[in-house]
Backbone as JSON, one array per atom type, in Angstrom:
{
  "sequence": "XXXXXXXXXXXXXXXXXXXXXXXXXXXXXXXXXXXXXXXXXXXXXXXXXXXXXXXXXXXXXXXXXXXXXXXXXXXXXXXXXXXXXXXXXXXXXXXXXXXXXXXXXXXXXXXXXXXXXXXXXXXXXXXXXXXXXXXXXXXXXXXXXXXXXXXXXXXXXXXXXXXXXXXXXXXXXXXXXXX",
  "N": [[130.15, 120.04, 213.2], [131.67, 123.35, 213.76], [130.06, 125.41, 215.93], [130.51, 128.02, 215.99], [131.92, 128.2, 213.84], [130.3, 129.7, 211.37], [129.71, 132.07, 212.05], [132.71, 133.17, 212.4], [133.48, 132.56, 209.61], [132.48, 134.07, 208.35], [134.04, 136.08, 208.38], [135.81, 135.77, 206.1], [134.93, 136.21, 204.06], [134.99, 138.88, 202.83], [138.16, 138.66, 202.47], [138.22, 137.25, 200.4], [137.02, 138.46, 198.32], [138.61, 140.56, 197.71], [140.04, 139.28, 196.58], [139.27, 139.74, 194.05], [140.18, 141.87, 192.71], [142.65, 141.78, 191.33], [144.19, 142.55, 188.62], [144.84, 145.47, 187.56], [143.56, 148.6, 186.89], [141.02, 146.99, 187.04], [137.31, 146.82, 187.13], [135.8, 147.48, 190.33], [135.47, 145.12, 192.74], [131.79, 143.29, 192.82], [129.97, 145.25, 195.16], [127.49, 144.51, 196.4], [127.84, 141.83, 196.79], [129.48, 141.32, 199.0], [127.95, 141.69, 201.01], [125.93, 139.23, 200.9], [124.75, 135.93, 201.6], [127.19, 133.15, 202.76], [127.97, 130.47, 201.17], [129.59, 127.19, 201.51], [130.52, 124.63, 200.64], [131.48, 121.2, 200.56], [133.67, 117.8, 200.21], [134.61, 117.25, 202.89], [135.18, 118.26, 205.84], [136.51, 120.2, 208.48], [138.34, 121.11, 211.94], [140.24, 122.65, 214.12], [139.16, 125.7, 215.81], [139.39, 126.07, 218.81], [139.21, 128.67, 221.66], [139.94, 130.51, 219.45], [142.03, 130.12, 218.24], [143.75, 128.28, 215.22], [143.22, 125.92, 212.58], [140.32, 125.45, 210.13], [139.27, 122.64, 207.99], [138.31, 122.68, 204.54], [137.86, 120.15, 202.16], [138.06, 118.54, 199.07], [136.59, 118.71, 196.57], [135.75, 121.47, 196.98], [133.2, 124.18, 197.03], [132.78, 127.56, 196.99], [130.85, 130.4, 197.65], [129.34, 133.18, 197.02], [127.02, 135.43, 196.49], [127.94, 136.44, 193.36], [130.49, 135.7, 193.13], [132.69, 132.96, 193.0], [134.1, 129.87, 194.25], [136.63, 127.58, 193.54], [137.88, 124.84, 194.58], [140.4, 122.35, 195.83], [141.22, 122.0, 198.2], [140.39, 124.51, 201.0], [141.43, 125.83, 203.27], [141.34, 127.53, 206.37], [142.5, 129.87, 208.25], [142.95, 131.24, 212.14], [143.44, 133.3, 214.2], [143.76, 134.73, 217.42], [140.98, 134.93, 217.34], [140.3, 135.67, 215.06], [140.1, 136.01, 211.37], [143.16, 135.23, 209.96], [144.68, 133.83, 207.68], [143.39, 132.83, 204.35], [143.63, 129.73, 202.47], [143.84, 128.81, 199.39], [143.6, 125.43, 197.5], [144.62, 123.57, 194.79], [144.54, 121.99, 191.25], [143.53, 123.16, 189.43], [142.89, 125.96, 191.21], [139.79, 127.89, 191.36], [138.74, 131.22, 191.1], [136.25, 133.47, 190.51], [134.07, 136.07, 189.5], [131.54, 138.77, 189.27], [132.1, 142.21, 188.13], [131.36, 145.57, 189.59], [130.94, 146.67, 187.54], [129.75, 144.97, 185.61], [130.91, 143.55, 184.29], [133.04, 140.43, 183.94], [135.85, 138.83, 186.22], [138.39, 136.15, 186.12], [140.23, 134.17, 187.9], [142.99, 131.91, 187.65], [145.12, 129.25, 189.99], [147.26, 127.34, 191.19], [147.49, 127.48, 193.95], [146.34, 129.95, 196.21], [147.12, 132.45, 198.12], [145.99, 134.16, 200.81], [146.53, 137.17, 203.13], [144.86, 138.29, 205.57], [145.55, 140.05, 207.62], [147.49, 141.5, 206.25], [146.7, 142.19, 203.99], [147.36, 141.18, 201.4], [147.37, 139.05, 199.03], [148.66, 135.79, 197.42], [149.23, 134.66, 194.58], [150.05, 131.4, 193.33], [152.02, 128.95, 190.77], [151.05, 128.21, 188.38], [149.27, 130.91, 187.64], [146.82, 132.71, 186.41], [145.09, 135.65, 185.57], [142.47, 136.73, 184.28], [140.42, 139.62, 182.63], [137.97, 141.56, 181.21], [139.69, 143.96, 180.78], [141.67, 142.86, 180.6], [145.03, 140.63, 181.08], [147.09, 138.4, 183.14], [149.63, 136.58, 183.45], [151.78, 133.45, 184.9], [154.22, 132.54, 186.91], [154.39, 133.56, 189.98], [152.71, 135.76, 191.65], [151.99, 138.9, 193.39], [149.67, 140.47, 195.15], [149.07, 143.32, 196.61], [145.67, 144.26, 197.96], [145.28, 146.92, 199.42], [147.19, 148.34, 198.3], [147.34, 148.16, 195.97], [149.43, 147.54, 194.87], [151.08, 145.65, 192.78], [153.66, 142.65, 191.58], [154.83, 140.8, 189.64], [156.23, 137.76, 188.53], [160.52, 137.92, 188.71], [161.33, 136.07, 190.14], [162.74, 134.53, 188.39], [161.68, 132.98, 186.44], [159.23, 133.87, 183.64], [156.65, 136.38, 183.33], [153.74, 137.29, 181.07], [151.37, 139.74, 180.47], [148.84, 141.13, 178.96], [147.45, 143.91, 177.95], [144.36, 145.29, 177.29], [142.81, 147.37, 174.67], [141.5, 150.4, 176.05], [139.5, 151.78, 174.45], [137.75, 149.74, 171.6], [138.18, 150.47, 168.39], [136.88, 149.87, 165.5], [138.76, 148.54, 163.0], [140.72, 149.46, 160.47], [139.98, 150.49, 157.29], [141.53, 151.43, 154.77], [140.34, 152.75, 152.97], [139.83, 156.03, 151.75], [137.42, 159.07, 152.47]],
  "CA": [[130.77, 121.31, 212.81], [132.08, 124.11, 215.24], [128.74, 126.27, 215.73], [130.89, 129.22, 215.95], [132.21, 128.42, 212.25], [129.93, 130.8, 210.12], [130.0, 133.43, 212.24], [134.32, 133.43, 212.02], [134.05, 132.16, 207.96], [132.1, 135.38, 207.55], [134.7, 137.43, 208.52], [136.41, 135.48, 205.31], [133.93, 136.96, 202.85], [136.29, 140.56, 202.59], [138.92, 138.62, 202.3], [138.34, 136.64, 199.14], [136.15, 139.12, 197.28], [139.39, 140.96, 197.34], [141.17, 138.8, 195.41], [138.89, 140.11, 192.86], [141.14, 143.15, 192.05], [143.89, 141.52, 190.97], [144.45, 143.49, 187.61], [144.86, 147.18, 187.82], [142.46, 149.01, 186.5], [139.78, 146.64, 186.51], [136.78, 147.68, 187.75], [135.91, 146.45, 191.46], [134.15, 143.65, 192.92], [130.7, 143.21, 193.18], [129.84, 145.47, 196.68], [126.56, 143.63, 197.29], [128.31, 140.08, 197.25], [129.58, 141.54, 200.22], [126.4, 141.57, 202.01], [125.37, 138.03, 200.45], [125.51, 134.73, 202.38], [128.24, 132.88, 201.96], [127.9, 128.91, 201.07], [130.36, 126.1, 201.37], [129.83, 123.07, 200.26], [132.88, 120.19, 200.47], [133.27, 116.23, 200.57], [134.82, 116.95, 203.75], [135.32, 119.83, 206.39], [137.0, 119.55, 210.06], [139.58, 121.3, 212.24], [139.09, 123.1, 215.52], [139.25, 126.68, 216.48], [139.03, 126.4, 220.12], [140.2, 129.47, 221.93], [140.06, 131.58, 218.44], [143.09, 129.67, 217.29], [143.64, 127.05, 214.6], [142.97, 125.75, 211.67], [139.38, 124.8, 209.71], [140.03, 122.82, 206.48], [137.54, 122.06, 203.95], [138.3, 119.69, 201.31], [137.68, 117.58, 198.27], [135.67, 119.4, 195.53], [134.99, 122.76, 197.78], [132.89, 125.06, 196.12], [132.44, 128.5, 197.72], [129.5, 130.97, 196.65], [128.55, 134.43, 197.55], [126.17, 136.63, 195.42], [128.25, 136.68, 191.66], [132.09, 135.53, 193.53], [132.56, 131.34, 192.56], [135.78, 129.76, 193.87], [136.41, 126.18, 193.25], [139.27, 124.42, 194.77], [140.62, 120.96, 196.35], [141.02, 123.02, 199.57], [140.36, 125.35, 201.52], [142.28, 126.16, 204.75], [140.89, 129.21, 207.38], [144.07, 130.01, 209.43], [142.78, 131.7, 212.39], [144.43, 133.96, 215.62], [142.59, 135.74, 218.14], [139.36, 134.66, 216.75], [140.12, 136.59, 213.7], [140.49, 135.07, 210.52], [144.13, 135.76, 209.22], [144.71, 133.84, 206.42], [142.89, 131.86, 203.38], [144.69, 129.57, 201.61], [142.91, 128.04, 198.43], [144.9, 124.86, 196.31], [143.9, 122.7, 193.9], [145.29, 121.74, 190.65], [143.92, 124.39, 189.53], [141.68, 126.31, 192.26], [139.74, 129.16, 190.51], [137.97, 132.48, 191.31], [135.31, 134.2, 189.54], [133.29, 137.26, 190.0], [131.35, 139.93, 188.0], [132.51, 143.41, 188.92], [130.24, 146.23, 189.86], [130.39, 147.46, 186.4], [129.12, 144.22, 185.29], [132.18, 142.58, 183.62], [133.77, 139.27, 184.91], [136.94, 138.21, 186.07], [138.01, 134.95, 186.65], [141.83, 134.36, 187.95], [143.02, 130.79, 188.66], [145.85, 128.75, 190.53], [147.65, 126.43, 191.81], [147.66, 127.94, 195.28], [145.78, 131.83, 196.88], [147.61, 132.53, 199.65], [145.29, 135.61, 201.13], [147.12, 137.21, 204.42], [144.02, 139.16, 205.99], [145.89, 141.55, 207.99], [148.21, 142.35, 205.42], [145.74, 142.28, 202.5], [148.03, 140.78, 200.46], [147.35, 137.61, 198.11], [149.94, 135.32, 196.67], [149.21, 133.22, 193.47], [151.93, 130.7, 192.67], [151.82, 127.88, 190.14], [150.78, 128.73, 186.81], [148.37, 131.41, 188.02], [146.06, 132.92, 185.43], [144.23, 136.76, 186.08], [141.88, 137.64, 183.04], [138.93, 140.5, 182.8], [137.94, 142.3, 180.01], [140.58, 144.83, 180.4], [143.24, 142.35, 180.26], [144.84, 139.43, 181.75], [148.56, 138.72, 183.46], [149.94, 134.69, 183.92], [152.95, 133.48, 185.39], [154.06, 131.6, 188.17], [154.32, 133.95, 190.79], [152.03, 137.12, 191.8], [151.98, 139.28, 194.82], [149.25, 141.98, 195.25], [148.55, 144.13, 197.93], [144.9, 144.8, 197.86], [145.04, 147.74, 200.26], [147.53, 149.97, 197.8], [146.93, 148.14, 195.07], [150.72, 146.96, 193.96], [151.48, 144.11, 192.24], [154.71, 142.59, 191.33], [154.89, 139.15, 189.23], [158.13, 137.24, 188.1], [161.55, 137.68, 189.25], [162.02, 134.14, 190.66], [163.62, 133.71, 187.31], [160.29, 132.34, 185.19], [158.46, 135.16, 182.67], [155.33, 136.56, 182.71], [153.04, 138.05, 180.08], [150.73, 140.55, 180.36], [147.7, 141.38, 177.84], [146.31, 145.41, 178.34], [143.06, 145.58, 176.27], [142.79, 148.76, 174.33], [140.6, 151.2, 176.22], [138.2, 151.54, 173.82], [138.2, 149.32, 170.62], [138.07, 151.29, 167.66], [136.58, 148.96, 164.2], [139.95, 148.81, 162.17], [140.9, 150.87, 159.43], [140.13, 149.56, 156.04], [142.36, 152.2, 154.39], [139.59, 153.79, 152.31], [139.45, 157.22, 152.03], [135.63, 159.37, 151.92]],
  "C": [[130.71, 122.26, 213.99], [130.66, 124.91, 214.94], [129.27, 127.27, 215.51], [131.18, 129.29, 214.11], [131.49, 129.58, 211.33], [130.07, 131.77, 210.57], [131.8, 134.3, 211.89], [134.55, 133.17, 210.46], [133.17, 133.41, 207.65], [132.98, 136.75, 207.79], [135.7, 136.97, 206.82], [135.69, 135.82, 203.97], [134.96, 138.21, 202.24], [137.45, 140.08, 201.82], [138.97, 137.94, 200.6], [137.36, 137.42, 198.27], [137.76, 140.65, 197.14], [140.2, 141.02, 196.43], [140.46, 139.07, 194.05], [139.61, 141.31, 191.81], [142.18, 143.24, 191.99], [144.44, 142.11, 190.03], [144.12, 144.65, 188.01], [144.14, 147.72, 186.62], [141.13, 148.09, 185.89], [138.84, 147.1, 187.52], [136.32, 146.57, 189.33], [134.94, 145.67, 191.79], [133.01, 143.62, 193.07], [130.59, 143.68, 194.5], [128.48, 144.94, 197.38], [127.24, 142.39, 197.18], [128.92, 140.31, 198.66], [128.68, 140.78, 201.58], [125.39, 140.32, 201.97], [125.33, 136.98, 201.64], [126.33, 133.93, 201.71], [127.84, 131.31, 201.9], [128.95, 128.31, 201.16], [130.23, 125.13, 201.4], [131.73, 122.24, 199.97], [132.39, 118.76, 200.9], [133.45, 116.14, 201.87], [135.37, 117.97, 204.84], [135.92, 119.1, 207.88], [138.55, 120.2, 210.13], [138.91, 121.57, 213.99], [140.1, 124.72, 215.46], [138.68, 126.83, 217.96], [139.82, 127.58, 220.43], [140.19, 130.65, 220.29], [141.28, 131.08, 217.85], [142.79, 128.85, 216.46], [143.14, 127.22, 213.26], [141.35, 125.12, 210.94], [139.92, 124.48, 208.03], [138.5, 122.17, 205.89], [138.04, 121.55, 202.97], [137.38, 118.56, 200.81], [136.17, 118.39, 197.9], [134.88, 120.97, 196.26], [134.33, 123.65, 196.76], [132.1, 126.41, 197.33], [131.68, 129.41, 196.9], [128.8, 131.89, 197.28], [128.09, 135.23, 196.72], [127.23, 135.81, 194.23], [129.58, 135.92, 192.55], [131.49, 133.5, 193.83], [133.8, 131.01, 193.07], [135.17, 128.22, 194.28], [137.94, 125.88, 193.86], [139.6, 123.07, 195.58], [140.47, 121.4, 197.46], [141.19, 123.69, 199.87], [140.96, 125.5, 202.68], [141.75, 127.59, 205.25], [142.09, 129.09, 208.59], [143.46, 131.18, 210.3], [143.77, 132.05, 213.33], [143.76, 134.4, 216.36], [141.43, 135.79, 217.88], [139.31, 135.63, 215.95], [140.75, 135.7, 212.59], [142.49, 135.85, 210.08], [144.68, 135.08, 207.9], [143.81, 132.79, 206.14], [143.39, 131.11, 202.62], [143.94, 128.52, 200.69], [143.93, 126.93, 197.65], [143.84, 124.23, 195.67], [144.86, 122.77, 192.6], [143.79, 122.23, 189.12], [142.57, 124.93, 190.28], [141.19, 128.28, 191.24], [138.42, 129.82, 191.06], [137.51, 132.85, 190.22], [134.36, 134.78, 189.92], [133.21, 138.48, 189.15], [131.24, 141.08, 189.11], [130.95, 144.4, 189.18], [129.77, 146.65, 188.36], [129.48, 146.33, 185.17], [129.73, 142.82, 184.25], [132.59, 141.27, 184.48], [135.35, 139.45, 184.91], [137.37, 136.9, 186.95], [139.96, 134.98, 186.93], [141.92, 132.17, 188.94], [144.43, 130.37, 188.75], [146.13, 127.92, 190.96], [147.62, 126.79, 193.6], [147.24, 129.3, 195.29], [146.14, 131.56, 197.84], [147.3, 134.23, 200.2], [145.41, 135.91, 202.77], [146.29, 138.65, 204.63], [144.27, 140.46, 206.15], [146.84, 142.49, 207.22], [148.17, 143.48, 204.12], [146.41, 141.92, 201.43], [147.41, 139.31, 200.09], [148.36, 137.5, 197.41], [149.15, 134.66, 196.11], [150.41, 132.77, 192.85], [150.96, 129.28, 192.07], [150.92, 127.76, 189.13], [149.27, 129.77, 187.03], [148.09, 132.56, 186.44], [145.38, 134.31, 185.88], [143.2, 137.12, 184.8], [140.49, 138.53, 183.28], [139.07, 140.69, 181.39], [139.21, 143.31, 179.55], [141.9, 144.35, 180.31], [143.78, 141.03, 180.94], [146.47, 139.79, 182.04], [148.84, 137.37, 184.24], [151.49, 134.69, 184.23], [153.29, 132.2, 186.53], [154.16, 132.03, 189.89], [153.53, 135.0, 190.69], [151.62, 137.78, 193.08], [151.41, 140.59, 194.61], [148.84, 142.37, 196.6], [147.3, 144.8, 197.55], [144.57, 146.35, 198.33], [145.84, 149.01, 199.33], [147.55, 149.47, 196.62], [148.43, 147.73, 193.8], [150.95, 145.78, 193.68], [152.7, 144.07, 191.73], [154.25, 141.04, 190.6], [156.31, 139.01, 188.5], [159.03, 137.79, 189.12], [161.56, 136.83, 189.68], [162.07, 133.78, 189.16], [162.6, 133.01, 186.06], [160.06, 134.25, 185.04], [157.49, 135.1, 182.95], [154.59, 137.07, 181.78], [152.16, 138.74, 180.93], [150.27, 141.17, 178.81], [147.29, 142.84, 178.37], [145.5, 145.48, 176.82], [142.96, 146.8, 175.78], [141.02, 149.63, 175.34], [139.05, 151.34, 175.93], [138.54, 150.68, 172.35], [137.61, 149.63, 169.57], [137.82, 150.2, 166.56], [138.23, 149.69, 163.36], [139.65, 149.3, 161.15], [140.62, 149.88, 158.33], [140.48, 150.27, 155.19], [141.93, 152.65, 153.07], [139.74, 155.04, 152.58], [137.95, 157.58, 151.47], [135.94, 160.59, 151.43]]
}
């Protein structure tokens, strides 16, 4: 393994504890998993970043693991440039995230493909991608958020999505007594 590797896969920590705030208004990611170490464990790892370029891929049963943030996926890909990471790209059939927020809630969001573009801060999930928290959930086959302002767009390429918003607070239903 490249020796340099953890020091450049820890710049990939930011990037995938991002993808935690995929639903709007949920609350945000765990900020000590930040500061955690990060693990990776795979059947099989190997690329080269010589020069700060290139590709590292890990694959076959990857399981990544910082503080509370879980992602599981066939592989992993680190797309670097300038000895900066620029993108993450997670697949699997189905590759899935999970992470309890600061407020102490989970959310778990999974995919066929995370396509997380560092400098952009954008993540793509395509292929029956899944988002749920407490405050709600939102499936489909496409999803494009921009962590940095926080917009999301899903559908238009012609497939539907749903969307679930959880009531606020949930009030015990009425049982249409009067006192």
């Amino acid at each position: 393994m490249n020796p340099m590797l953890p020091a450049r896969l820890a710049k990939l920590a930011p990037a995938v504890l991002l993808a935690a705030t995929l639903v709007p208004g949920v609350a945000t990611a765990r900020e000590s998993d930040r500061n955690q170490p990060m693990d990776i464990v795979a059947d099989n790892s190997g690329g080269n970043l010589a020069g700060g370029n290139g590709k590292y891929r890990f694959s076959g049963n990857v399981v990544i693991v910082q503080g509370t943030l879980e992602i599981h996926a066939d592989t992993a890909d680190v797309i670097q440039k300038n000895g900066e990471t620029e993108r993450v790209v997670l697949t699997g059939k189905q590759a899935t995230l999970k992470q309890q927020m600061d407020d102490g809630t989970w959310m778990n969001a999974r995919a066929d493909n995370m396509d997380y573009n560092v400098n952009s801060e954008v993540i793509v999930l395509t292929g029956n991608y899944k988002v749920d928290s407490e405050r709600g959930s939102n499936a489909g086959q496409r999803m494009v958020y921009n962590t940095r302002s926080g917009d999301m767009q899903s559908g238009g390429d012609g497939t539907r999505v749903r969307t679930v918003i959880q009531p606020k607070n949930k009030a015990p239903a009425a049982t249409g007594e009067k006192k």
